[in-house]
Amino acid sequence: MIRALVFDVFGTLVDWRSGVAREAARLLGAEVPTLDAGAFADAWRRRYGPSLETVRSGARPFVDLDTLHADSLPLVLAEFGIVGVSDATQRELVQAWHRLDAWPDVPHALRRLRTRHLLAPNSNGHIRLMADLARRNGLIFDAILGAGHSRDYKPKPALYRDAVAAFGFAPAETLMVAAHSGDLAAAASHGLSTAHIARPRENGPGGGETAPNVPVTYAARDLTDLADQLGC
Amino acid sequence: MIRALVFDVFGTLVDWRSGVAREAARLLGAEVPTLDAGAFADAWRRRYGPSLETVRSGARPFVDLDTLHADSLPLVLAEFGIVGVSDATQRELVQAWHRLDAWPDVPHALRRLRTRHLLAPNSNGHIRLMADLARRNGLIFDAILGAGHSRDYKPKPALYRDAVAAFGFAPAETLMVAAHSGDLAAAASHGLSTAHIARPRENGPGGGETAPNVPVTYAARDLTDLADQLGC
């Protein structure tokens, strides 16, 4: 019996690559007409894991994802040979991550899931970032968990344990929903139930996970399929 | 310019006294037909401040309000000479605090306020407790802040500082909304704007604050009046 669903967000609920590429083209395209905006989004995303690791390892105290994105942005700009981007434009670029669109199946499926379950993001994005994405896409959650709540980053144990504790159900009654097998393997190691959502276009031409490569409780084609499987 | 509203909940958004009295009458009335259920609610609430202080003082590690309510319940039962209440009934009584009704002005006024502002509870109630109260009353928040987020209790500074930081606006752009002058004085000391909501029936025959006794940014008759004053 599943009582609460906690969601990965970047890639699972929202299409980060298209949104970041759109904002990069808008903000940099005039000065860099040859910019491959999708590749720019990919390059920024590649900095994500190493950025998180500086916090997870204890090398730096917890800072939110806006700070990590702002710190890695100059490296990405340099990688593309883009110089002279103003501080104001860099701040706007960081806001790109607040302006992502949900995958088309998400808004309606979340409304169905919410009729029978408590819902929360369990993302590496902080509270304001999650609130902005929810508002933009008309998503309603019962709480915002994840990095802003646990002051650390997945896959550290606190993120999964705190997500279970916040709603107070048994771990197996709490379903971690993600398009990434590594996130689900970590959740399962703490006793959570797990649902994999196929997002074959997460990385654009780079594809995305079409199926889990670890054991999961549910494997779904999209969030609508998960709502069907849960009988919502 | 106000950008986010953070709310006290018990007394400000929900009528704790009537709800706890209703549940106490339901669960204890058969065995204690003479129970003054309102007085029972008052007695339990009187234990609230001292219970919170055990955590605020550092005498015990953070525990949530369900735990504090469960710990103080036997003392309240003893105060009323009620003996032999089963563990199961005591657990149900603790759940009374999850089954409180909003004051009648709250649901519609919150919807109005949400059109222009980010909203979150900043209560001493934990995340599940806030989620249950929101669901019961059809309230939609952008996040749940307060004790479950800060792992401490008002009026400790962390509750106000963390509420500001979670949405990331300036302190003065963050409006603490409460029916209790003490809560607002603490918020103001950290730079937040403040709104007092009159709740003259919070304590039943014991009354409630009809006006703030400290300087505030807004003083409102109810939440509808606050929405009017904010131009929502």
Coordinates of C-alpha atoms in Angstrom, one line a residue, chain B residues 55-145:
Chain B
V55 CA 13.1 21.5 23.0
R56 CA 13.9 25.3 22.6
S57 CA 16.0 25.2 25.7
G58 CA 18.1 22.3 24.4
A59 CA 17.0 20.0 27.2
R60 CA 15.8 17.5 24.7
P61 CA 16.5 17.0 21.0
F62 CA 13.9 18.1 18.5
V63 CA 10.8 16.0 18.5
D64 CA 7.6 16.8 16.6
L65 CA 4.4 18.2 18.0
D66 CA 2.6 14.8 17.9
T67 CA 5.3 13.5 20.3
L68 CA 4.9 16.6 22.5
H69 CA 1.1 16.2 22.5
A70 CA 1.4 12.5 23.3
D71 CA 3.8 13.2 26.2
S72 CA 1.5 15.8 27.7
L73 CA -1.8 14.0 27.2
P74 CA -1.5 11.7 30.3
L75 CA -0.9 14.8 32.4
V76 CA -4.1 16.4 31.0
L77 CA -6.1 13.2 31.5
A78 CA -4.8 13.0 35.1
E79 CA -5.8 16.7 35.7
F80 CA -9.3 15.7 34.7
G81 CA -9.3 12.6 36.8
I82 CA -9.7 10.4 33.7
V83 CA -8.1 7.0 34.1
G84 CA -7.7 3.9 32.0
V85 CA -7.7 5.5 28.6
S86 CA -6.2 3.0 26.2
D87 CA -3.1 3.6 24.1
A88 CA -5.2 3.4 21.0
T89 CA -7.6 6.1 22.2
Q90 CA -4.6 8.3 23.3
R91 CA -3.2 8.0 19.8
E92 CA -6.6 9.0 18.3
L93 CA -6.7 12.0 20.7
V94 CA -3.2 13.1 19.4
Q95 CA -4.7 13.0 15.9
A96 CA -7.3 15.5 17.0
W97 CA -4.7 18.2 16.2
H98 CA -4.7 16.9 12.6
R99 CA -8.5 17.3 12.3
L100 CA -9.0 21.0 13.0
D101 CA -11.3 23.2 10.9
A102 CA -10.1 26.5 9.3
W103 CA -11.8 29.7 10.4
P104 CA -14.5 30.3 7.8
D105 CA -12.7 33.3 6.2
V106 CA -9.5 31.3 5.5
P107 CA -10.0 29.0 2.5
H108 CA -11.3 31.8 0.1
A109 CA -8.9 34.4 1.4
L110 CA -5.9 32.1 1.0
R111 CA -6.9 31.5 -2.6
R112 CA -7.0 35.3 -3.2
L113 CA -3.6 35.8 -1.5
R114 CA -2.1 33.0 -3.5
T115 CA -2.8 34.8 -6.8
R116 CA 0.0 37.3 -6.0
H117 CA 2.2 35.8 -3.3
L118 CA 4.0 32.6 -2.3
L119 CA 2.4 31.1 0.8
A120 CA 3.7 28.8 3.5
P121 CA 2.8 27.8 7.0
N122 CA 5.4 28.9 9.5
S123 CA 4.0 27.0 12.4
N124 CA 5.2 24.9 15.3
G125 CA 3.4 22.0 13.7
H126 CA 5.4 19.6 11.7
I127 CA 5.1 18.8 8.0
R128 CA 2.6 15.9 8.1
L129 CA 0.4 17.9 10.6
M130 CA 0.4 20.9 8.3
A131 CA -0.3 18.7 5.2
D132 CA -3.2 17.1 6.9
L133 CA -4.7 20.4 8.0
A134 CA -4.2 21.8 4.5
R135 CA -5.9 18.7 2.9
R136 CA -8.8 18.8 5.3
N137 CA -9.5 22.4 4.6
G138 CA -8.6 22.6 0.9
L139 CA -5.7 25.0 1.5
I140 CA -2.9 25.2 -1.0
F141 CA 0.6 26.2 0.0
D142 CA 3.8 26.6 -1.9
A143 CA 5.9 24.9 0.8
I144 CA 5.7 23.9 4.4
L145 CA 8.1 25.8 6.6

